[in-house]
Structures are given as C-alpha cells and as structure tokens.
Tab-separated table of C-alpha atoms in Angstrom:
chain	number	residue	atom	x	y	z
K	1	UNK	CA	-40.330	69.594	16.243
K	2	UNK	CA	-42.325	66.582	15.789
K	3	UNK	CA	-40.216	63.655	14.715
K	4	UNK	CA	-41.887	62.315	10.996
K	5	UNK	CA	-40.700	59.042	9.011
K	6	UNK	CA	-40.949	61.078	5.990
K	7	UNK	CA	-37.333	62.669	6.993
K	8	UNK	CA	-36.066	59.389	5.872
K	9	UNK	CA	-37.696	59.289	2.623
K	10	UNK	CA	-36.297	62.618	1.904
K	11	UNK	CA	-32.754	61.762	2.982
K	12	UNK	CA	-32.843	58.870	0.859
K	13	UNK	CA	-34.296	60.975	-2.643
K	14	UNK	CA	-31.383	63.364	-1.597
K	15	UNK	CA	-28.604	60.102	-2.043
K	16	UNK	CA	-29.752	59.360	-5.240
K	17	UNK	CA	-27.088	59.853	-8.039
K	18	UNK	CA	-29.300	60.125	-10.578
K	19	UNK	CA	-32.784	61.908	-9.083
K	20	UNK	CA	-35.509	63.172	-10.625
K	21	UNK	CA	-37.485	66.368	-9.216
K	22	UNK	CA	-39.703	65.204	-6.237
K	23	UNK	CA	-43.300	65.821	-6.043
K	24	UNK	CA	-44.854	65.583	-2.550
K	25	UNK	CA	-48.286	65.700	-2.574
K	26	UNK	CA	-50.844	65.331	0.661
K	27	UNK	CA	-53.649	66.656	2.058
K	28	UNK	CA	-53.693	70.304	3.773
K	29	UNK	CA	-52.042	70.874	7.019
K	30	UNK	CA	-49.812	67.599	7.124
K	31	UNK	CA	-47.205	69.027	7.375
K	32	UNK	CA	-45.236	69.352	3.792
K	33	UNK	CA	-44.369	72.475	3.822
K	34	UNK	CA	-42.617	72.789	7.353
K	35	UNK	CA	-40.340	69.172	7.062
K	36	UNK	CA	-39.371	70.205	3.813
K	37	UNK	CA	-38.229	73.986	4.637
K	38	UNK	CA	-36.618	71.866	7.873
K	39	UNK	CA	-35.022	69.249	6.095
K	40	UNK	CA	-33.486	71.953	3.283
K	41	UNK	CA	-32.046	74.273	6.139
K	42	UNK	CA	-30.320	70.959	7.673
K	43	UNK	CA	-28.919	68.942	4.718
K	44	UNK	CA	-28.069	72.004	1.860
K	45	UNK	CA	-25.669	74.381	1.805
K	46	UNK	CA	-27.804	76.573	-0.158
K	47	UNK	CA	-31.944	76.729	-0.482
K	48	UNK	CA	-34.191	78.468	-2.147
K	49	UNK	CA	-37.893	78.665	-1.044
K	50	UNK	CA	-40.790	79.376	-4.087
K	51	UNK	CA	-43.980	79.646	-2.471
K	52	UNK	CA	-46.772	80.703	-5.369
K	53	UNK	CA	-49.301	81.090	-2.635
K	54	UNK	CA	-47.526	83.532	-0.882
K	55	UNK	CA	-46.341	85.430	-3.413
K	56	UNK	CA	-48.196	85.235	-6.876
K	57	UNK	CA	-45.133	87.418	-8.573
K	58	UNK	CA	-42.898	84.530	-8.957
K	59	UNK	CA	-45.039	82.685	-11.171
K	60	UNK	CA	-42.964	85.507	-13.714
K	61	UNK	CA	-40.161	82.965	-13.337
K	62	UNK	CA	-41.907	80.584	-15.268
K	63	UNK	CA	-43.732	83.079	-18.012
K	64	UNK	CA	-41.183	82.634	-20.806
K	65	UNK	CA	-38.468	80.353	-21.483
K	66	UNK	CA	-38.090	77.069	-19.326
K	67	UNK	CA	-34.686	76.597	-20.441
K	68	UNK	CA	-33.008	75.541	-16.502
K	69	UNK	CA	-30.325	78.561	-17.346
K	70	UNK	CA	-32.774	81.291	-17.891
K	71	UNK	CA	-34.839	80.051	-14.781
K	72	UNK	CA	-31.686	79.996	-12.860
K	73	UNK	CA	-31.455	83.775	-13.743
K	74	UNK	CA	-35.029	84.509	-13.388
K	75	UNK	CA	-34.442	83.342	-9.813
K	76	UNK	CA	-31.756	84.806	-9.340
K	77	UNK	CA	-33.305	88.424	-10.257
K	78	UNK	CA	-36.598	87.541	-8.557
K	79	UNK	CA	-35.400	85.949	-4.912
K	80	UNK	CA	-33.822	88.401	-2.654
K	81	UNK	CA	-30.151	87.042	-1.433
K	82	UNK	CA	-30.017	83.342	-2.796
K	83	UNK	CA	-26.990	81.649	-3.906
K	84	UNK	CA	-28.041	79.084	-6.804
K	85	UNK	CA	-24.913	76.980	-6.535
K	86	UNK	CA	-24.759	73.573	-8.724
K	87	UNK	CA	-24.719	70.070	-6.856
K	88	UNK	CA	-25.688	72.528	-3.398
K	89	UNK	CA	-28.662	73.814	-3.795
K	90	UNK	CA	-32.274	72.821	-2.922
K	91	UNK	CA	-34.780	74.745	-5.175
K	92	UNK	CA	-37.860	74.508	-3.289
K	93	UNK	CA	-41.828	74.884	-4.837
K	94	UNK	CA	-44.145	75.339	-2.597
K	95	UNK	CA	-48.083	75.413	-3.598
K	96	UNK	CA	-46.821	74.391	-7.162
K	97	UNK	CA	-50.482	73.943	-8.585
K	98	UNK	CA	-50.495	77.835	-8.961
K	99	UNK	CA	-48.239	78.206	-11.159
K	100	UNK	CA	-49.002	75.125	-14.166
K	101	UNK	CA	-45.577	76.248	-15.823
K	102	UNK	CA	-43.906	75.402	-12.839
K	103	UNK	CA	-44.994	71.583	-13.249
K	104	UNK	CA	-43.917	71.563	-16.533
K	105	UNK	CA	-40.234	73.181	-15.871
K	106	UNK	CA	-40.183	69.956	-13.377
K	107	UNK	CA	-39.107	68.120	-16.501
K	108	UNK	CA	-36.255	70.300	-17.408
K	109	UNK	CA	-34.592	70.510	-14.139
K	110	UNK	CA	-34.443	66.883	-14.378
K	111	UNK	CA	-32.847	66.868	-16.980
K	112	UNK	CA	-30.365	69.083	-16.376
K	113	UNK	CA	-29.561	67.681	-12.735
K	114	UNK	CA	-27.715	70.045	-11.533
K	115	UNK	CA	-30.126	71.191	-9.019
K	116	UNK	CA	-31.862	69.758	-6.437
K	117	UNK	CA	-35.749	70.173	-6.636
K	118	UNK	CA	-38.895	69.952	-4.689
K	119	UNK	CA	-42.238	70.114	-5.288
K	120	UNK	CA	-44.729	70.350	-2.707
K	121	UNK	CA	-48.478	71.238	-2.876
K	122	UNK	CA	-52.125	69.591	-4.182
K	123	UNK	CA	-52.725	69.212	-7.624
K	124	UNK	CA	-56.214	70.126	-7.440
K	125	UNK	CA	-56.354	73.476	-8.137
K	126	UNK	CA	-54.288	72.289	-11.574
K	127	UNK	CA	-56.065	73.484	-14.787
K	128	UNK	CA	-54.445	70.585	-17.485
K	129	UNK	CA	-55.464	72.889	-20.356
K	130	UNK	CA	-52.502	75.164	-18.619
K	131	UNK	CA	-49.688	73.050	-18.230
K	132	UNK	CA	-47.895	72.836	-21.606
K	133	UNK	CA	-47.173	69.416	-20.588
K	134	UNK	CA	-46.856	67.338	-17.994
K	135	UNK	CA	-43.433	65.758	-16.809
K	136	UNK	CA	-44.615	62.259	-16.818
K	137	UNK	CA	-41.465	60.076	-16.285
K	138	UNK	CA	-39.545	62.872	-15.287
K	139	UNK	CA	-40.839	63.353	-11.128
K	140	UNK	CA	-40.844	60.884	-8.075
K	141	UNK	CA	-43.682	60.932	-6.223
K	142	UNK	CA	-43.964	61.144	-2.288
K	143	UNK	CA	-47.453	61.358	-0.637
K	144	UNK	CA	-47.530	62.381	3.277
K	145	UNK	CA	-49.919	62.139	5.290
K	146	UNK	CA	-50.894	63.290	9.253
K	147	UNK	CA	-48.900	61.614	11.738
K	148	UNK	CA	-49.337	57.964	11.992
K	149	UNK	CA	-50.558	56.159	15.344
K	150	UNK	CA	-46.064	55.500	15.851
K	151	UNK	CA	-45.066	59.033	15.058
K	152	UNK	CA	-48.107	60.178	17.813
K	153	UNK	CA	-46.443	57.523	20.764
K	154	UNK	CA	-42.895	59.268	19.748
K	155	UNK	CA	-44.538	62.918	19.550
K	156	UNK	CA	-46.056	61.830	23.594
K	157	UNK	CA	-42.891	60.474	25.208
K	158	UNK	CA	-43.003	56.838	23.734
K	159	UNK	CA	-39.500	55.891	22.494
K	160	UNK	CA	-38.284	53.855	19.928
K	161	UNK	CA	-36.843	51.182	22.149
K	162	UNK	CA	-40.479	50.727	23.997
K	163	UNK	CA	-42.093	50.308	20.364
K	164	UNK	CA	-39.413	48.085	20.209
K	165	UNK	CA	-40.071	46.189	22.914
K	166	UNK	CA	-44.436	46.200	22.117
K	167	UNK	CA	-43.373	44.457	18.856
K	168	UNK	CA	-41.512	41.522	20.575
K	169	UNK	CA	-44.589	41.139	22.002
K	170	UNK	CA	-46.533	40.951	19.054
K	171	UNK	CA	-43.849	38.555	17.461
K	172	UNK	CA	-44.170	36.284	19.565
K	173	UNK	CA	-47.590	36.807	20.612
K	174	UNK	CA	-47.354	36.820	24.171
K	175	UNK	CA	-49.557	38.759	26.658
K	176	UNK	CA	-48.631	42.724	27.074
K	177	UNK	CA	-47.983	43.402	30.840
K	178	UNK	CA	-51.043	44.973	32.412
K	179	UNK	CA	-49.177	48.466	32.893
K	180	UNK	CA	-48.077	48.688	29.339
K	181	UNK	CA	-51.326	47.496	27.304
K	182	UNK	CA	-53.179	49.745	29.602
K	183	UNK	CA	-51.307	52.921	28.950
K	184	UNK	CA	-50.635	51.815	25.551
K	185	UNK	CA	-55.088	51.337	25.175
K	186	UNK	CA	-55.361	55.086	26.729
K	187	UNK	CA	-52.879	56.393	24.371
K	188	UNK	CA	-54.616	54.889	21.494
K	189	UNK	CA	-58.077	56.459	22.617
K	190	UNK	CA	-56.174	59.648	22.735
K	191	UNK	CA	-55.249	59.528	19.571
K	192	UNK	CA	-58.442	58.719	18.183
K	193	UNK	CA	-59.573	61.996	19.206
K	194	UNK	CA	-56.640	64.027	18.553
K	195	UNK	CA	-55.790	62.309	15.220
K	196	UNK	CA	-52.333	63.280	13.417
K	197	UNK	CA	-52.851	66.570	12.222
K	198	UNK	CA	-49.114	68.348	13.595
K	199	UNK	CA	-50.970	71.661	14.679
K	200	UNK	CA	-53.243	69.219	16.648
K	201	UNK	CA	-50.952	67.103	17.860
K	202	UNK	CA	-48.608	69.873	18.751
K	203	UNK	CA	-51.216	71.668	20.773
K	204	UNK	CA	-52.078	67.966	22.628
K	205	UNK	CA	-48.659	67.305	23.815
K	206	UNK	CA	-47.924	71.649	24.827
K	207	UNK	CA	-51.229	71.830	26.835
K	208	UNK	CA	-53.871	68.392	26.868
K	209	UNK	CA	-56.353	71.051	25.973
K	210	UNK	CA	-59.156	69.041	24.186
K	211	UNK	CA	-61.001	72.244	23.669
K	212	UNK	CA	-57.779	73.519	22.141
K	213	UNK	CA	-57.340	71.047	19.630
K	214	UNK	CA	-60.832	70.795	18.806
K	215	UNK	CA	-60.655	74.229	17.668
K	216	UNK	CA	-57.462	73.822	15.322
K	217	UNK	CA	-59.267	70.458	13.859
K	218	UNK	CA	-62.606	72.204	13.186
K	219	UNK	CA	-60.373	75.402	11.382
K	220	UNK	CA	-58.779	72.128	8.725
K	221	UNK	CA	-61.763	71.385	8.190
K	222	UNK	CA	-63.142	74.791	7.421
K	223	UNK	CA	-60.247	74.789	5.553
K	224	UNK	CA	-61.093	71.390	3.251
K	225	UNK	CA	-64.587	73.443	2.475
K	226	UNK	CA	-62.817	76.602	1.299
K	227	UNK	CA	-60.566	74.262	-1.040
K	228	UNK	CA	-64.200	72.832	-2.558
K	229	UNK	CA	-64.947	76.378	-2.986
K	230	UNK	CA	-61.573	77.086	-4.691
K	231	UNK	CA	-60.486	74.406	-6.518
K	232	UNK	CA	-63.609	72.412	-7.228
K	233	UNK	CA	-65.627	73.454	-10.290
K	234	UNK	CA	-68.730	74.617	-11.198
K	235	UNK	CA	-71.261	72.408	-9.749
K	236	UNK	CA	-69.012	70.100	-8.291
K	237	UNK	CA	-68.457	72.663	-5.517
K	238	UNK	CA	-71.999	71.864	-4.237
K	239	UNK	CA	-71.982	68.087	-4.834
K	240	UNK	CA	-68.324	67.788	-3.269
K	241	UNK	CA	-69.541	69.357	-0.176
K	242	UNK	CA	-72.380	67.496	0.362
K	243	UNK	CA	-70.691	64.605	-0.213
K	244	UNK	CA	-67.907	65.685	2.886
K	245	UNK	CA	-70.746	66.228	5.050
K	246	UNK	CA	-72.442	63.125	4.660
K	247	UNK	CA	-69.812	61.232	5.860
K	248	UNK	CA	-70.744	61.115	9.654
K	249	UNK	CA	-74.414	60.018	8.961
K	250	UNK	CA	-73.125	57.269	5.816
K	251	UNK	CA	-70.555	55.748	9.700
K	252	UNK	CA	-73.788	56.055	11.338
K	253	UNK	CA	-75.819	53.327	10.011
K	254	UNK	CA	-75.164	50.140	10.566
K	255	UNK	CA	-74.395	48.483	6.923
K	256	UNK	CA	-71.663	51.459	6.449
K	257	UNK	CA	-71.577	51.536	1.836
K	258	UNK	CA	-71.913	54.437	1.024
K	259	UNK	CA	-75.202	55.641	0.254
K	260	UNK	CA	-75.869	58.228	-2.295
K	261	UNK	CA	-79.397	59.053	-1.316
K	262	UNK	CA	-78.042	59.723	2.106
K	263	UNK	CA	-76.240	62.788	-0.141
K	264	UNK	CA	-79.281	63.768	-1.746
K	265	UNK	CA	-82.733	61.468	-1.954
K	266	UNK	CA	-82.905	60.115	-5.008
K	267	UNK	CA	-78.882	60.818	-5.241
K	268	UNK	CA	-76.976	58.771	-7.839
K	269	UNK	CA	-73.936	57.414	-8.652
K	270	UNK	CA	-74.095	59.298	-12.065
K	271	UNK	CA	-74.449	62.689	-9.997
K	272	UNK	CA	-71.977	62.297	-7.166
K	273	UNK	CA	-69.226	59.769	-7.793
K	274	UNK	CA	-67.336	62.297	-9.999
K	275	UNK	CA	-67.473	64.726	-6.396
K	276	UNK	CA	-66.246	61.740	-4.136
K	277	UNK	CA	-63.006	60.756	-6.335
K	278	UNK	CA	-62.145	64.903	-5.752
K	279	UNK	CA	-62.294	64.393	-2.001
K	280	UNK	CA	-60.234	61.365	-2.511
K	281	UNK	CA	-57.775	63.438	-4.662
K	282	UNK	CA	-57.759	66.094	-1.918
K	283	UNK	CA	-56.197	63.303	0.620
K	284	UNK	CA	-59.831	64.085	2.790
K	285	UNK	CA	-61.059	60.543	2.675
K	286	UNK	CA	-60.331	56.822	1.569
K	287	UNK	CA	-62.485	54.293	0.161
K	288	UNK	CA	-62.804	50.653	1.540
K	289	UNK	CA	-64.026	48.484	-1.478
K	290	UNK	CA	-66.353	45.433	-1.280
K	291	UNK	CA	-64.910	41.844	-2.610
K	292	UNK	CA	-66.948	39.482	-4.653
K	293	UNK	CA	-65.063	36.942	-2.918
K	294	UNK	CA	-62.647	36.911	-0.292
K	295	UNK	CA	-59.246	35.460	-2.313
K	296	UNK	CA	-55.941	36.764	-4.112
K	297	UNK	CA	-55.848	38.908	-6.201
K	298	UNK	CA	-57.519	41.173	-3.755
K	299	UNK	CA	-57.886	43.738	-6.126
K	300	UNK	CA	-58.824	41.963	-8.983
K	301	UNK	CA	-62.286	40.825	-6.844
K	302	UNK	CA	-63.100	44.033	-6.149
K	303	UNK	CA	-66.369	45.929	-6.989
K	304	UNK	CA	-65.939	49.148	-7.935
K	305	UNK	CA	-69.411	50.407	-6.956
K	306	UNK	CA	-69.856	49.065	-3.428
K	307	UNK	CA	-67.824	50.440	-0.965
K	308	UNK	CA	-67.430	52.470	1.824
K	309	UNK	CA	-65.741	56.078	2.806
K	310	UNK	CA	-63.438	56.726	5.758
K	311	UNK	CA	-62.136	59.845	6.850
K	312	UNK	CA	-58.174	59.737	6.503
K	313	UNK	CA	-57.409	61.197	10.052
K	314	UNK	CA	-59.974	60.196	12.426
K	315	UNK	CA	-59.394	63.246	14.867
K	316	UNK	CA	-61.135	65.531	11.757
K	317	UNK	CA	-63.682	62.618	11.400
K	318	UNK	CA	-64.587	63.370	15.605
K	319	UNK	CA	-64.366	67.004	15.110
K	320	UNK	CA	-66.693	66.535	12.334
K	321	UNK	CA	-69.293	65.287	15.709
K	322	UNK	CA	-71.158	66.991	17.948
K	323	UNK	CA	-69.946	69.034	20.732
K	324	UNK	CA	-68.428	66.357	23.589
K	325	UNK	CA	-67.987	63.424	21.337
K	326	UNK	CA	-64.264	63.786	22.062
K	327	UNK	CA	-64.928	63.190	26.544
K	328	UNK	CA	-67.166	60.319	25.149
K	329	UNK	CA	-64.841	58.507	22.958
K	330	UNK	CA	-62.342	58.792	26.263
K	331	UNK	CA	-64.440	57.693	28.920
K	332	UNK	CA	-65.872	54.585	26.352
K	333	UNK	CA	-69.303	56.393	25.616
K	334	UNK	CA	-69.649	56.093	22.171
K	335	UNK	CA	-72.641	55.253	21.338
K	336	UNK	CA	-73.995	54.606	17.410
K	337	UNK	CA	-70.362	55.829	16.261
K	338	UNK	CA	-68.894	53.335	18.138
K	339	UNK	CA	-68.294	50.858	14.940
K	340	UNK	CA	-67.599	53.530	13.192
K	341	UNK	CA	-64.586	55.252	14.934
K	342	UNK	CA	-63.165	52.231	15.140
K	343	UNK	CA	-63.088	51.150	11.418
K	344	UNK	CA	-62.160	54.862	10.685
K	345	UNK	CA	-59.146	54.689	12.948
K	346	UNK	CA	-58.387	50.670	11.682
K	347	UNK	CA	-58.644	51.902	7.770
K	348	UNK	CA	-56.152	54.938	9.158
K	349	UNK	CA	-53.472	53.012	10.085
K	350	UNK	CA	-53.865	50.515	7.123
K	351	UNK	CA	-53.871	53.149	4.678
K	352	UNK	CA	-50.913	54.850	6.062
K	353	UNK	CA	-48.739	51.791	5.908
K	354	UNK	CA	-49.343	51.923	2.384
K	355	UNK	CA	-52.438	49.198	1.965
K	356	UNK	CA	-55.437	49.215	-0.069
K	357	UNK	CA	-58.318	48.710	2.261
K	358	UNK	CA	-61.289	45.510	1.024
K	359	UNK	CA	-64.081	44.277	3.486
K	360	UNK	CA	-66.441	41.686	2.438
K	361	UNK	CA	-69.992	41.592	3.165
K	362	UNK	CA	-72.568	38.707	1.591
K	363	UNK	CA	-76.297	38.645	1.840
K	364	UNK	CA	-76.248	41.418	4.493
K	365	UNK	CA	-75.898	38.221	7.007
K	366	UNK	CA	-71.932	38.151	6.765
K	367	UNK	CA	-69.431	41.364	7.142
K	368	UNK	CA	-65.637	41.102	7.889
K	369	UNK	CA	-64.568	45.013	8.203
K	370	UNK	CA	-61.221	44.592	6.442
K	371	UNK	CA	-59.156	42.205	4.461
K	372	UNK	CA	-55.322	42.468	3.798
K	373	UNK	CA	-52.422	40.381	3.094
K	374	UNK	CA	-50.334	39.867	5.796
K	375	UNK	CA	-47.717	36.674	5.910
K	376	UNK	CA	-48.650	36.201	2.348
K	377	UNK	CA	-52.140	34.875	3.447
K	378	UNK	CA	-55.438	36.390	2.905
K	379	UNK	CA	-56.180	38.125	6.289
K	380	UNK	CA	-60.019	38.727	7.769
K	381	UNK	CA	-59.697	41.730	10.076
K	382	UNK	CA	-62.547	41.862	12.384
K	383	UNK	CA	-62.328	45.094	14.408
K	384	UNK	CA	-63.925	45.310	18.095
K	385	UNK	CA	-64.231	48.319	20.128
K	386	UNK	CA	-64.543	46.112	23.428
K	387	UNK	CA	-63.389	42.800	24.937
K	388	UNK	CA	-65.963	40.393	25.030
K	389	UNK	CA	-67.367	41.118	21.199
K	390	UNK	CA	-67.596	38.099	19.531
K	391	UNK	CA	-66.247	37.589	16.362
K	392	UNK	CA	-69.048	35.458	14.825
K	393	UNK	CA	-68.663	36.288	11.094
K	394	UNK	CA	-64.877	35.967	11.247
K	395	UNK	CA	-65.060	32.383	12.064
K	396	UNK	CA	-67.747	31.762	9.668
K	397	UNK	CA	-65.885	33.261	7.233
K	398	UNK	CA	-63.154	30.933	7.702
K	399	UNK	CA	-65.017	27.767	8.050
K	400	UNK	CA	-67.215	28.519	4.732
K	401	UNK	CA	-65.252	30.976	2.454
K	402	UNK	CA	-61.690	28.703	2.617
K	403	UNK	CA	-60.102	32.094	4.154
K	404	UNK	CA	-56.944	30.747	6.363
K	405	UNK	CA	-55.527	33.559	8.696
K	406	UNK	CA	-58.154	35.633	11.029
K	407	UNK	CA	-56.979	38.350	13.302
K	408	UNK	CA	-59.540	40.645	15.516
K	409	UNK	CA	-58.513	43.501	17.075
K	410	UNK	CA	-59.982	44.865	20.243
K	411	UNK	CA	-59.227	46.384	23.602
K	412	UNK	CA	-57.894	42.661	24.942
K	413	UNK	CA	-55.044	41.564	25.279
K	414	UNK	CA	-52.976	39.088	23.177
K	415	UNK	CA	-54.751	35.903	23.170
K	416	UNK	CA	-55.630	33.454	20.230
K	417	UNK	CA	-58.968	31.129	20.143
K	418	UNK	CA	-60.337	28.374	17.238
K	419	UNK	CA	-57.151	30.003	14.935
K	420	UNK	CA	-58.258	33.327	15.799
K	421	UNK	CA	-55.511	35.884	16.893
K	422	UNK	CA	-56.680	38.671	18.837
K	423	UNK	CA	-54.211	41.400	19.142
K	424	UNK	CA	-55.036	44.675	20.953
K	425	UNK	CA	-55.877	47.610	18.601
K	426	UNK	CA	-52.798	48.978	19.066
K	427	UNK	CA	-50.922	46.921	17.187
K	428	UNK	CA	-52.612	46.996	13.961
K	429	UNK	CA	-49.436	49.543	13.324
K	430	UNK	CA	-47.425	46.051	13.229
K	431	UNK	CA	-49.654	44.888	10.354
C-alpha cells in the first residue's frame, strides 16, 4: 500500500467531536476510493460501503424519506450483512454524484451525528435541478490529489528521516552531498515521467516498466475523455475536449497563455472558457494567472483573462506526448517541451501544497514563471531545467519591480548569487 498524507487528514476528521459529513472530492484514479475503504476497515468497528456506480439499486435508499432513521433502515434492508451501530460506524458513499439525493441526505446525517459519513466522488456529473438542496454548511471538504513529489520518494525507498535530513539542508542552505543531490535529481526526473497517479506509481516501483506505466497513464486519460463524454453537456463535450487536447501544443510555444485560437482559429474566450473551468472542476488541469504587478495581495493583481494551463500530474501531461518522450525526458533530451515540463512539474508541486499559482510577464520582454509567498515576502520563482541558465529576468525583476526575495530552481546545487537563491528542483516540495 502506498503510504498517502491524506491518512492524516482523515484521522484527524474522525477526532472531531462535533463533525460534519466529509466530502472528498479529486480527480479520477487518485486514489479516493481505495484510502478511504482502507482507512474504514482499520479505524471502525463497523463500515458500510455505498458505491452508486457499482450498483445503481441503492440510489432506492435515497427515493423517499431522508429522515437518518428511515435511511438507517433502508440500509439496513438494502446492504447484505452490515451492522449500522451508533458512534461505530463509517457509512461510506462512493461515486455520490449519481445519486443527487444522496448529497442532500449529507445534511441530515449531520445533523443527527450519530454516524460517521463519507462522501467520495466528482461532482460533475451533478444535475443541481436534482438535488432538493444542497447541504451548504453542513459538509467538510477534502480534495486529494495524485501522489505528491514526497509521497513518490517514500513510495521508492526514500524514508522520512532522509527527507528529514534534505530539509536541514535546505534550512540552512548548505550544499547537498554529490551522492544525495544526484540520486535525489534522478529520482525527480523519474517522477516527472511517472507522475503520481497510484496505479502508475504502483506499477513503477513492482517492475520499472516505462512501457508499463505508459500504458496505465494513457488508459486515465482515455478515461478523462469518456468523463467529457459523460458528464459534460451538450456542446461542451466537443469544446471540453478540444480544449484537453490543446494543452501540449498551448506548453509548446514559447510565451505559454493560453491561446484560444490554438483550440479553434478564430476560437474565443466567449466559446471556450465555459469548457476550460469544467476541466478545472474535473481536477485535469490548473491555471497559472498573470499579475498586473508583482506585489501583495497576490490575488487581488491578478488578471483573470491571461493565464496559462498546466496539467495537474505531469506523468499524464508526458503520456499526453509522443511515443519516447518518456527515455527523452530521462536521458535530458527534451527538446521544445523542455520549459514546459518543467513549469508543469513546478506548478504540480505548488498546487499540491495548497498554493495558488501567479507568473508575471510585461511587454513580452520580462517573464518570471511563478510567484508565491514564502517567508511572508513576495517570491519570483524562476524555474531552470539545467545548470548554467541564467536567470536574467529574475534579477531584473528585482532591481526594477521592488520584488525582495528571488529563488531559481534548477538541476544545481544549493548556491546563492546577487540575492539569488538557487535551490535544486527538488526542493521546491520545501516551499
């Protein structure tokens, strides 16, 4: 089993006193379903697993009163050999955006507290007009997401104390020993290409079989085109798609906003930002928003229509390449993608430690890839996918634009230069 930090989260919702239902949402294939039928086995006495997808009859459960005692006894009649036993049991449903009654029950159980209750699913496929009404106030949320660049060094041998140990390093920004930063580099290339996905990563660790993994990435993805097809509506199933497709070529070019006649010529905002803000939904990509100027409040200088789009797990965003882009990426090959995969992995890693992600570009002369606050200081992030790279427009950006606190990350070592801290790409986990 592959060890996730969302076990915490859960043990801590389960400590609560006084808990509302939990919601965990995330994209497909991260993972929900198995750590929360895991963690339910381990930590109740008694469990109950509701999965709508698998079996459409239970949404009968939920047909006519939501009262908690009647769906208690609904259950009862409906799940073969369960024990519903108050302050014991976990009441687990799975694929909840089949069954719209369901999400409004949420509210009730709540209430009534004397059942534990998870949620677990996308809320895509959620027709509003169905749900009687939605248990605002009454659910915690929990998003997941694929494995994190941490949770991949633990899943490959990599313990806690070593991470430990990396992060002195970082502290107190002294050079990496030449063993460690180098096997610590490979194992970052690695996972660029296997990303976090657990089947993927799974199948890494059992076997190294690139060709292996490749095959489980490219069957998510298949699967994030038959969710278009299912969920999406009308028209949007079209414009979503093309918009998920685009996505390589939009990392391609070298000024990486997002282009709408790269969709379609002649595309529009008007046409396709309603499609984009669905894959967003879907936990398929994230969006990296330009500033207007590079100062606190980050998100109050943001605009809204320039920005660009990053695959959330960069192993799909590889998979989403041609044949051997994975052998290239390893042996440093990587040709026009190389900016690319490197922001992708970069705005990964941010996004997953729960940050918004900015860049700021001015007068096409001027691009920093990210800024974040880190130390209570607005951060340039310049991101380098070798050692020499210059980071001209971070120190520009620092003389001209008043910005204090630069950091580039690269394959180099720890080093700093004119108040410029370069820390390998590694460590952007520490961030």
């Amino acid at each position: 089993m592959l060890k996730r930090k969302v076990e915490q989260d859960l043990l801590m919702w389960k400590e609560k006193e006084n808990k509302n239902c939990l919601l965990v949402g995330g994209a497909r294939q991260v993972g929900k379903t198995y750590i929360i039928d895991n963690f339910a086995r381990e930590n109740y006495e008694n469990y109950v697993l509701i999965n709508f997808d698998e079996n459409e009859g239970y949404k009968s459960i939920f047909e006519d009163s939501l009262e908690v005692d009647v769906l208690i006894s609904n259950i009862s009649f409906s799940v073969p050999n369960v024990k519903l036993v108050p302050r014991k049991t976990l009441i687990f449903l799975d694929e909840i955006q089949n069954c719209p009654r369901a999400i409004t029950a949420l509210k009730f159980f709540s209430i009534d507290k004397r059942f534990d209750v998870i949620a677990s699913g996308s809320l895509l496929g959620i027709n509003y007009k169905e749900v009687p009404s939605y248990p605002v106030g009454y659910v915690e949320h929990l998003e997941m997401s694929s494995l994190d660049f941490e949770e991949f060094c633990w899943a490959n041998g990599v313990s806690d104390e070593s991470i430990k140990d990396l992060k002195k390093y970082f502290d107190t920004k002294k050079q990496v020993p030449t063993a460690i930063h180098e096997k610590m580099l490979d194992l970052f290339k690695r996972y660029i290409v296997v990303g976090g996905m657990p089947q993927a990563v799974l199948e890494y660790v059992s076997s190294h079989n690139y060709q292996n993994v490749l095959k489980i990435q490219r069957d998510i993805l298949n699967g994030y085109g038959s969710d278009i097809q299912k969920y999406a509506e009308g028209i949007e199933k079209n414009k979503a798609r093309a918009c998920f497709f685009s996505i390589p070529q939009q990392l391609a070019k070298a000024n990486k906003k997002f282009q709408y006649s790269l969709v379609e010529k002649g595309g529009s905002a008007r046409k396709y930002a309603g499609s984009l803000m669905w894959l967003f939904d879907a936990g398929i990509v994230n969006f990296c928003y330009n500033l207007s100027t590079p100062e606190f409040p980050l998100e109050g200088n943001v605009k809204n229509d320039v920005f660009k789009v990053y695959m959330r797990d960069t192993g799909l965003f590889v998979a989403m390449l041609e044949d051997g882009a994975a052998k290239d990426i390893l042996n440093g090959n990587l040709g026009i993608y190389k900016g690319a995969i490197y922001e992708n992995i970069i705005a990964d890693i941010f996004t997953k430690s729960g940050k918004k992600l900015y860049y700021f570009e001015y007068n096409s002369q001027l691009e920093i890839d990210f800024f974040i606050r880190y130390l209570d200081k607005v951060t340039a992030v310049e991101v380098k996918s070798a050692e020499n790279t210059r980071a001209k427009s971070l120190r520009s950006v620092m003389q001209n634009w008043g910005v204090k606190q630069g950091i580039k990350l690269s394959t180099k070592n720890i080093g700093e230069r004119d108040g410029v801290i370069n820390y390998p790409l590694y460590m952007a986990m520490f961030l």
